[in-house]
Coordinates of C-alpha atoms in Angstrom, one line a residue:
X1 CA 62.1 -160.3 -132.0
X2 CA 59.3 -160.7 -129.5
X3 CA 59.9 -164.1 -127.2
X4 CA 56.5 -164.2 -127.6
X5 CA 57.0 -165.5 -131.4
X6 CA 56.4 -169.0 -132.2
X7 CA 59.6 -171.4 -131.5
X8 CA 59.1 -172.6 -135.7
X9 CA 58.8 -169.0 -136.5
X10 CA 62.1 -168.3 -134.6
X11 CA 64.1 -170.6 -136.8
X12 CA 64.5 -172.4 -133.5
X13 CA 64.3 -176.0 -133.0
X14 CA 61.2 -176.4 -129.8
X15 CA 63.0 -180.2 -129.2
X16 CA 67.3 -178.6 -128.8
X17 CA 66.4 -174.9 -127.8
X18 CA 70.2 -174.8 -127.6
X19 CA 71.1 -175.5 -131.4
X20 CA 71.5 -173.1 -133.5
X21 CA 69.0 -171.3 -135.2
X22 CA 68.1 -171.8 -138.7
X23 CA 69.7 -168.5 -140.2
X24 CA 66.9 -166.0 -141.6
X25 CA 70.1 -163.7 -143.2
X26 CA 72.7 -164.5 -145.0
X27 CA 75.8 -165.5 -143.0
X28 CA 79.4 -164.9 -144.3
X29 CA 82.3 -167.1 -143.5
X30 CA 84.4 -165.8 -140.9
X31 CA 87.5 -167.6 -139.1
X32 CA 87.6 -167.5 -135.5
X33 CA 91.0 -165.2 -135.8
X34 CA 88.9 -162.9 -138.1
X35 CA 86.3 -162.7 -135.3
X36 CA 89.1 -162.0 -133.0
X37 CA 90.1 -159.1 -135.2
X38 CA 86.6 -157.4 -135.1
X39 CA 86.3 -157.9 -131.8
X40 CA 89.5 -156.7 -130.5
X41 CA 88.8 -153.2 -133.1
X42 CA 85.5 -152.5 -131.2
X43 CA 87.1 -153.2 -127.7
X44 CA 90.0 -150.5 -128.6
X45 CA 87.6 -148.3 -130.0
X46 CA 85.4 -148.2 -126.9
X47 CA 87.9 -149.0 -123.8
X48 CA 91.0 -148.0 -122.6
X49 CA 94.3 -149.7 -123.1
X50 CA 94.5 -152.4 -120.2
X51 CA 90.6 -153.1 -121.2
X52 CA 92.4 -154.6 -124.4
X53 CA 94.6 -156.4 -122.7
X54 CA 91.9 -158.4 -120.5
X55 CA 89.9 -159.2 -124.1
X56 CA 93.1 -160.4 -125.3
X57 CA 93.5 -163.2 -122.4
X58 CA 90.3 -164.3 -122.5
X59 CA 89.5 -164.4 -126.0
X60 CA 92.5 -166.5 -126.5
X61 CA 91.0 -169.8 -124.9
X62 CA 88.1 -169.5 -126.7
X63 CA 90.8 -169.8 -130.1
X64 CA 92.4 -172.4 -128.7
X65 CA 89.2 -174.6 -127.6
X66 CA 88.6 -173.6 -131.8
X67 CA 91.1 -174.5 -133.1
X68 CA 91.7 -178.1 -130.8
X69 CA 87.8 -178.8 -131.7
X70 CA 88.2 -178.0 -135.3
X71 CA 86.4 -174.9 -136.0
X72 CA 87.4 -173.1 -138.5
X73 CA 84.0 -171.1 -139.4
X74 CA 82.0 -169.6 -136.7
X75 CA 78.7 -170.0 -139.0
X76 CA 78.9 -173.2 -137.7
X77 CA 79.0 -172.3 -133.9
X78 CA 75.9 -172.7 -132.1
X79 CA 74.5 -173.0 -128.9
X80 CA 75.5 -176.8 -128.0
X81 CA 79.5 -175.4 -128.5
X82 CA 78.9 -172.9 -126.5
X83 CA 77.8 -175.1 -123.4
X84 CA 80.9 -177.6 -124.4
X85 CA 83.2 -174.8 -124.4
X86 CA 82.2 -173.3 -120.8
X87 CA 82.3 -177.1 -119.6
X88 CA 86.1 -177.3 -121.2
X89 CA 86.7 -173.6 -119.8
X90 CA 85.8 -174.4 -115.9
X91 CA 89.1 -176.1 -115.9
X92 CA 91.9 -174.1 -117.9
X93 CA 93.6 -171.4 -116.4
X94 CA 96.9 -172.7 -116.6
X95 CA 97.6 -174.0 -113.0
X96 CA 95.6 -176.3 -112.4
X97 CA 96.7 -180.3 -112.6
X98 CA 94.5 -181.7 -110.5
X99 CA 91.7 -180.2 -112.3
X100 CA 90.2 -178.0 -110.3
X101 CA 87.6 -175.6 -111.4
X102 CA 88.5 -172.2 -112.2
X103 CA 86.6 -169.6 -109.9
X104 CA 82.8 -169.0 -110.3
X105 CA 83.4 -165.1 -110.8
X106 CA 86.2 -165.9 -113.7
X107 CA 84.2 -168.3 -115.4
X108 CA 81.3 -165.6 -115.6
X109 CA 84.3 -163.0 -116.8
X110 CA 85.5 -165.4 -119.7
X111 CA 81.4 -166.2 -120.7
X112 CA 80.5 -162.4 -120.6
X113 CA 83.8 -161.5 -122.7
X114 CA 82.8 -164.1 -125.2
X115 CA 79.0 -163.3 -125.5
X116 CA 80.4 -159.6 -126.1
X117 CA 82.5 -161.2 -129.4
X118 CA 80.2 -162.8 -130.6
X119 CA 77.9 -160.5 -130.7
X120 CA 80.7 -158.3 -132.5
X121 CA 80.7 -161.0 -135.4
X122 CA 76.8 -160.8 -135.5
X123 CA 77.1 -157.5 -136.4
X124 CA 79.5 -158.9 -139.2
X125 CA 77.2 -161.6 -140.5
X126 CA 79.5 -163.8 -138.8
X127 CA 77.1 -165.6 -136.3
X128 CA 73.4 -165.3 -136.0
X129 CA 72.1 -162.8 -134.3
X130 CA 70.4 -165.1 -131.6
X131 CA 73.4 -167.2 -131.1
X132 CA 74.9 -164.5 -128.5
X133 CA 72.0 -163.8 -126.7
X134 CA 71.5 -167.8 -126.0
X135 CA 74.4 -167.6 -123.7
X136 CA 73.6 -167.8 -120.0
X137 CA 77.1 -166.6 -118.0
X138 CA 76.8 -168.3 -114.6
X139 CA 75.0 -166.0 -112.3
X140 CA 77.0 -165.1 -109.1
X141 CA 75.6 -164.9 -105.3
X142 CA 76.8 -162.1 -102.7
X143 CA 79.2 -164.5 -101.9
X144 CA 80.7 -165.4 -105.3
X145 CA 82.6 -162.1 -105.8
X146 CA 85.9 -161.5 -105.0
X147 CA 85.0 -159.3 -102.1
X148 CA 87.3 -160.6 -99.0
X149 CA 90.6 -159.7 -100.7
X150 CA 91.7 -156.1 -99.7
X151 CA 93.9 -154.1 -97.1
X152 CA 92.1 -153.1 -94.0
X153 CA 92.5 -149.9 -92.4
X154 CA 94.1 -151.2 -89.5
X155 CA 96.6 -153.0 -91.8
X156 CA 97.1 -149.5 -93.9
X157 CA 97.7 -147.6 -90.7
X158 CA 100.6 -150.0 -89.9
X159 CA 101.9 -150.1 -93.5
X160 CA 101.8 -146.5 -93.5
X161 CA 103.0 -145.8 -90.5
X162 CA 106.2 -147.8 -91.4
X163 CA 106.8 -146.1 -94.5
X164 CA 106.2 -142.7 -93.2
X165 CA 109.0 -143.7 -90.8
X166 CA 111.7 -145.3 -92.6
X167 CA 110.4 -145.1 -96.1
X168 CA 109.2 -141.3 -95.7
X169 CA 109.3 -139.6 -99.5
X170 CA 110.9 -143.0 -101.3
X171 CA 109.0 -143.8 -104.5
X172 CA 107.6 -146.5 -102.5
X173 CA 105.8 -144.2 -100.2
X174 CA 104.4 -141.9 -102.5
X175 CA 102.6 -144.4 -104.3
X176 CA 101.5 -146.4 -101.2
X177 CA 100.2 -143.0 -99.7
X178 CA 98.2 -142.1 -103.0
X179 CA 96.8 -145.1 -103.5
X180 CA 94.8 -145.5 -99.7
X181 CA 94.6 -141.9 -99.7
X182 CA 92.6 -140.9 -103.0
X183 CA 91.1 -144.5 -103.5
X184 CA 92.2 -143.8 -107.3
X185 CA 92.9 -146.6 -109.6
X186 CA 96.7 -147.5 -110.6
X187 CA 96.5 -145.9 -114.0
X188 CA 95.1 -143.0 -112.3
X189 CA 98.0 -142.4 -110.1
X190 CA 100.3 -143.1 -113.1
X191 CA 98.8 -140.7 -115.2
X192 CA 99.7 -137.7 -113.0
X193 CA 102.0 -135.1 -114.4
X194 CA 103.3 -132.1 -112.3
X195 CA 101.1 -129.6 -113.6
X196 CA 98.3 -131.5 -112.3
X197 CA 98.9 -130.5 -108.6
X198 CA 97.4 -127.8 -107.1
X199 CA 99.0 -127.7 -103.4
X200 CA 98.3 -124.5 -102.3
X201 CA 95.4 -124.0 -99.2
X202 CA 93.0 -126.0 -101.1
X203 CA 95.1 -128.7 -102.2
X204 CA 93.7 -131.4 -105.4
X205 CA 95.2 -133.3 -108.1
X206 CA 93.5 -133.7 -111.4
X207 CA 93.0 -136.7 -113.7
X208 CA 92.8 -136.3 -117.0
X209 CA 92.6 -139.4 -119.6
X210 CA 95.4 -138.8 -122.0
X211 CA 95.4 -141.9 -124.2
X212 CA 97.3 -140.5 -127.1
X213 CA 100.4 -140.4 -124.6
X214 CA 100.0 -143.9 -122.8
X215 CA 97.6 -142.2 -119.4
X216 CA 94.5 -143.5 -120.5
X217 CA 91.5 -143.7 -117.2
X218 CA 89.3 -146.2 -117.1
X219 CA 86.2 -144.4 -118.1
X220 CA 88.0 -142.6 -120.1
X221 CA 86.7 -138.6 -120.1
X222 CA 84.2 -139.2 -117.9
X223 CA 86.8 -140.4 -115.3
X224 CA 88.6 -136.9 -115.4
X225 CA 88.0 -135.2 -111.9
X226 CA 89.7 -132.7 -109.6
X227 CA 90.5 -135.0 -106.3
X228 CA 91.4 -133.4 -103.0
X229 CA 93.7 -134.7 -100.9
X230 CA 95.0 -133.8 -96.8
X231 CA 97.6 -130.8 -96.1
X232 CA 99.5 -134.0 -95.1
X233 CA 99.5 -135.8 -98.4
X234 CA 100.1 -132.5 -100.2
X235 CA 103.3 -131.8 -97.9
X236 CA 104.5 -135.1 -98.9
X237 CA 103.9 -134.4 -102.8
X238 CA 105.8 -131.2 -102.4
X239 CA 108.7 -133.2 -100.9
X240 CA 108.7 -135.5 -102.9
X241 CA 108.5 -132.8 -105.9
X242 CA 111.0 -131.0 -104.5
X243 CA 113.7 -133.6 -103.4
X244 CA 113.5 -136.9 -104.3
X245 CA 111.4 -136.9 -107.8
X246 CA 114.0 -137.6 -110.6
X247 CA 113.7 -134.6 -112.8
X248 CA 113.0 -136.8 -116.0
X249 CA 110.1 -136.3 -119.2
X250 CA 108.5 -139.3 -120.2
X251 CA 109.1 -139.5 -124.0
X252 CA 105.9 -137.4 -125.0
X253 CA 107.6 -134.8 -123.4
X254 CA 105.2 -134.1 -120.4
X255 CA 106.5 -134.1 -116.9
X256 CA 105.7 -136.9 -114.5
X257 CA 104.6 -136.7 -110.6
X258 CA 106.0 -140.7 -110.4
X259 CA 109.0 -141.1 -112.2
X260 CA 111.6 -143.7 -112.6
X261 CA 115.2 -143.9 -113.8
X262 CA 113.2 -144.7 -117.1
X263 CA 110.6 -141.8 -116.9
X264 CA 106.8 -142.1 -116.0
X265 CA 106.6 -144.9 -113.9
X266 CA 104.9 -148.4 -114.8
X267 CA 102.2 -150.1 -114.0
X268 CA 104.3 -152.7 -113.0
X269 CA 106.4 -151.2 -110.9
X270 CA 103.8 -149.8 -108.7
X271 CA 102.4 -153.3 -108.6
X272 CA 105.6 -154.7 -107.4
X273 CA 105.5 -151.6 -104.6
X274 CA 102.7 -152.1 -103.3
X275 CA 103.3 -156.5 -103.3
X276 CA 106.3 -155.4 -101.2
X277 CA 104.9 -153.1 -98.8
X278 CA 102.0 -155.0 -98.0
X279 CA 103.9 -158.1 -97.0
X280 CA 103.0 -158.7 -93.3
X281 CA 106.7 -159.2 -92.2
X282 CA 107.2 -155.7 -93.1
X283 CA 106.1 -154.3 -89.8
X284 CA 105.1 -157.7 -88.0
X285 CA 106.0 -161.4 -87.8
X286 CA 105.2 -163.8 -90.5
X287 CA 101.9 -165.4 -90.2
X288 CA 103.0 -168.2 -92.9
X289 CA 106.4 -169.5 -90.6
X290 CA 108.7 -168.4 -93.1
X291 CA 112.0 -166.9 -92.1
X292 CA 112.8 -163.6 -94.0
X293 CA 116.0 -164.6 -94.4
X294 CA 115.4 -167.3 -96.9
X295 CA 111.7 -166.3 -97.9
X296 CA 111.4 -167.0 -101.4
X297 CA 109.0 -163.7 -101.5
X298 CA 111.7 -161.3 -99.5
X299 CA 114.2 -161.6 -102.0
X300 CA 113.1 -158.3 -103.9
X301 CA 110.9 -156.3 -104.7
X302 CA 110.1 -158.0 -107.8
X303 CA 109.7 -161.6 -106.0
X304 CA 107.2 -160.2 -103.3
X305 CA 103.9 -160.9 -105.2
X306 CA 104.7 -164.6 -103.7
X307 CA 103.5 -163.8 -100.5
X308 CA 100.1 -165.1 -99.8
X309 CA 99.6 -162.2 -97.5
X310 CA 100.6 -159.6 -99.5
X311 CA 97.9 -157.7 -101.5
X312 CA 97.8 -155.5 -105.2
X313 CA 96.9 -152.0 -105.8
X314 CA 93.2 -153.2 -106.2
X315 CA 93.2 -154.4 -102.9
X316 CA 94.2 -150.8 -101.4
X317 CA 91.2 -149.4 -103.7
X318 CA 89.0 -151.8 -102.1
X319 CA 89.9 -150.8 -98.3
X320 CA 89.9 -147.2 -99.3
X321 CA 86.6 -147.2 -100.1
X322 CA 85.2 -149.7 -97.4
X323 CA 87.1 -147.3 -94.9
X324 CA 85.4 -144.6 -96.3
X325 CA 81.9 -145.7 -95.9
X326 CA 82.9 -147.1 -92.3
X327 CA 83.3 -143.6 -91.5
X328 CA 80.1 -142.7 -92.8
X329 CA 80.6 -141.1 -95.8
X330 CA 77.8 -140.4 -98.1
X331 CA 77.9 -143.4 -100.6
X332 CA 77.2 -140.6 -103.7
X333 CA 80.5 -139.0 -102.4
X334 CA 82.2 -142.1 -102.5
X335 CA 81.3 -142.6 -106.3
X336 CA 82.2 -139.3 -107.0
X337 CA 86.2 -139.8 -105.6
X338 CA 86.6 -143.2 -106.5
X339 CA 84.6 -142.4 -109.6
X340 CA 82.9 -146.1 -109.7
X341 CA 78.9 -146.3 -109.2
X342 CA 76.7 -147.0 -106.4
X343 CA 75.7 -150.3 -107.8
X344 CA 79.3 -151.4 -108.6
X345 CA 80.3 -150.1 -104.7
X346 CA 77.8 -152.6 -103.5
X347 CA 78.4 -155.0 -105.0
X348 CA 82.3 -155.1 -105.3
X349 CA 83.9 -152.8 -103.1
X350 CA 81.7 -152.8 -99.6
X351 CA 83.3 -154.6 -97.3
X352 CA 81.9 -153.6 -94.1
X353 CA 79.7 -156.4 -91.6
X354 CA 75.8 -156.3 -91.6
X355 CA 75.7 -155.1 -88.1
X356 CA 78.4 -152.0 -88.6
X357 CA 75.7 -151.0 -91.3
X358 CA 72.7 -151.4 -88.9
X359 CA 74.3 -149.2 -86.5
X360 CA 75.3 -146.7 -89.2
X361 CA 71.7 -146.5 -90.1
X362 CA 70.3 -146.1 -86.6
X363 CA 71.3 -142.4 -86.4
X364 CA 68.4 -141.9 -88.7
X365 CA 65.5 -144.0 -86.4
X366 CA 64.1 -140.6 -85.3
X367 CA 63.0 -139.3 -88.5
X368 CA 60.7 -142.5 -89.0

């Protein structure tokens, strides 16, 4: 429908644009559970397994704001809810009793995630149609995204440098060194099996999304790639391979690179690796005046995500790929390995200063 059509002729009332619109096709009562159930379908059917997970945290305050306000038939939603429920959702995340708002970028993520399910129900004659696209999800500035939290080279050199030392072919290590190394995303280093190496003179590991046996990618197919990696990094997979890697299945039967005690490694596990090795007490002083002794975050491995200065597997992705355009990569070849688009690398993952661009670009004055 053109927004060009009358405001009557919309169904829309011109004096509360926000309400909802008189209904020009028959709705059907739906529950905001049976919404949930549509919703979740459509997300499994068209993401990957971690994907669902993310749907399922944020769809859940929406259920709860339902349920608290008394909805039990989203024919009745409309636009005015909507606004009350993003005002209720800037301060629930859990954590916070002194009311603090919730960050800009995660309020945007809950109001995109619901636009998406209701938009799901409109398909199901659950909402109207123009109920969905009435949402405006707060827009973000340059400065809004999550862009400052990520391991710099320098601190990956140091990180590295200690493992390769004292750590050299632990579990730890391996997954450390393939995370900065490829730039790949945690389920992408999961997902490797042995007969995905290739470390002859040419040396690559392949990805492949295998969702029927729990190593789904990201973008699913279109995330399956051969990804090259140093003679150094391929003499530290053969090491690995060879001596340390518990010769285990996971329980689909395939073989793989990371395993555990348990089989294929988790994702948590290589979470609580890389929370571990990033703490800064690991190859420095603490910066937070906490002795390591009594540290509530040097306990374990498990306890280390308490360290404000350690960092997750995200963070690594993120200095990768800044590292890599610092050194002048071509961005296309960037978004090839790390298998993420221009735009996103922009706008999430380029971490470098204005001026260390300006200079990059300088090389190219004399062919203006």
């Amino acid at each position: 429908m053109s927004n060009d059509t009358p405001w009557q002729d919309r169904g829309i009332d011109p004096d509360n644009p926000y309400a909802q619109p008189h209904p020009t096709i028959p709705l059907e009562p739906m529950t905001p559970q049976e919404g949930y159930e549509i919703h979740m379908a459509r997300v499994r059917e068209e993401n990957a397994a971690w994907t669902e997970g993310s749907h399922k945290s944020r769809i859940k305050w929406w259920l709860q704001w339902c349920e608290q306000e008394g909805i039990d038939n989203l024919n009745d939603v409309t636009g005015r809810d909507i606004i009350r429920y993003r005002d209720w959702r800037r301060f629930q995340n859990g954590k916070n009793p002194e009311n603090v708002p919730i960050a800009r970028p995660t309020l945007k993520t809950a109001i995109d995630t619901l636009r998406v399910y209701l938009r799901h129900c409109a398909e199901a004659n659950g909402v109207h149609p123009l109920l969905p696209e009435q949402i405006d999800p707060p827009t973000l500035s340059k400065g809004d995204h999550a862009r400052d939290v990520m391991l710099s080279a320098d601190r990956a050199e140091d990180v590295l440098e200690y493992l390769r030392k004292y750590e050299y072919c632990s579990l730890e290590h391996v997954c450390v060194e393939l995370l900065w190394h490829t730039g790949m995303r945690m389920g992408g280093v999961r997902s490797i099996d042995l007969d995905d190496l290739h470390l002859g003179e040419t040396p690559y590991i392949e990805l492949h999304h295998r969702p029927e046996s729990d190593t789904p990618l990201k973008n699913k197919s279109n995330g399956e790639r051969p990804v090259a990696i140093s003679d150094g990094v391929a003499r530290l997979l053969r090491d690995w391979r060879d001596t340390q890697r518990r010769d285990v299945e996971d329980e689909y039967g395939r073989e793989p690179l990371l395993t555990t005690v348990h089989g294929r490694i988790s994702r948590t596990t290589i979470r609580n690796y890389v929370y571990w090795a990033s703490r800064p007490c690991l190859t420095d002083d603490c910066p937070h005046d906490e002795d390591p002794k009594t540290c509530t975050a040097n306990q374990n491995k498990q306890s280390a995500f308490k360290c404000p200065g350690s960092v997750s597997p995200h963070a690594i992705r993120r200095g990768a790929i800044t590292h890599w355009l610092d050194k002048d990569w071509r961005r296309d070849h960037v978004s090839e390995r790390a298998n993420v688009s221009e735009k996103v690398i922009e706008e999430h993952y380029d971490e470098r200063e204005d001026l260390r661009k300006m200079e990059q670009r300088r090389q190219f004055l004399d062919d203006i």
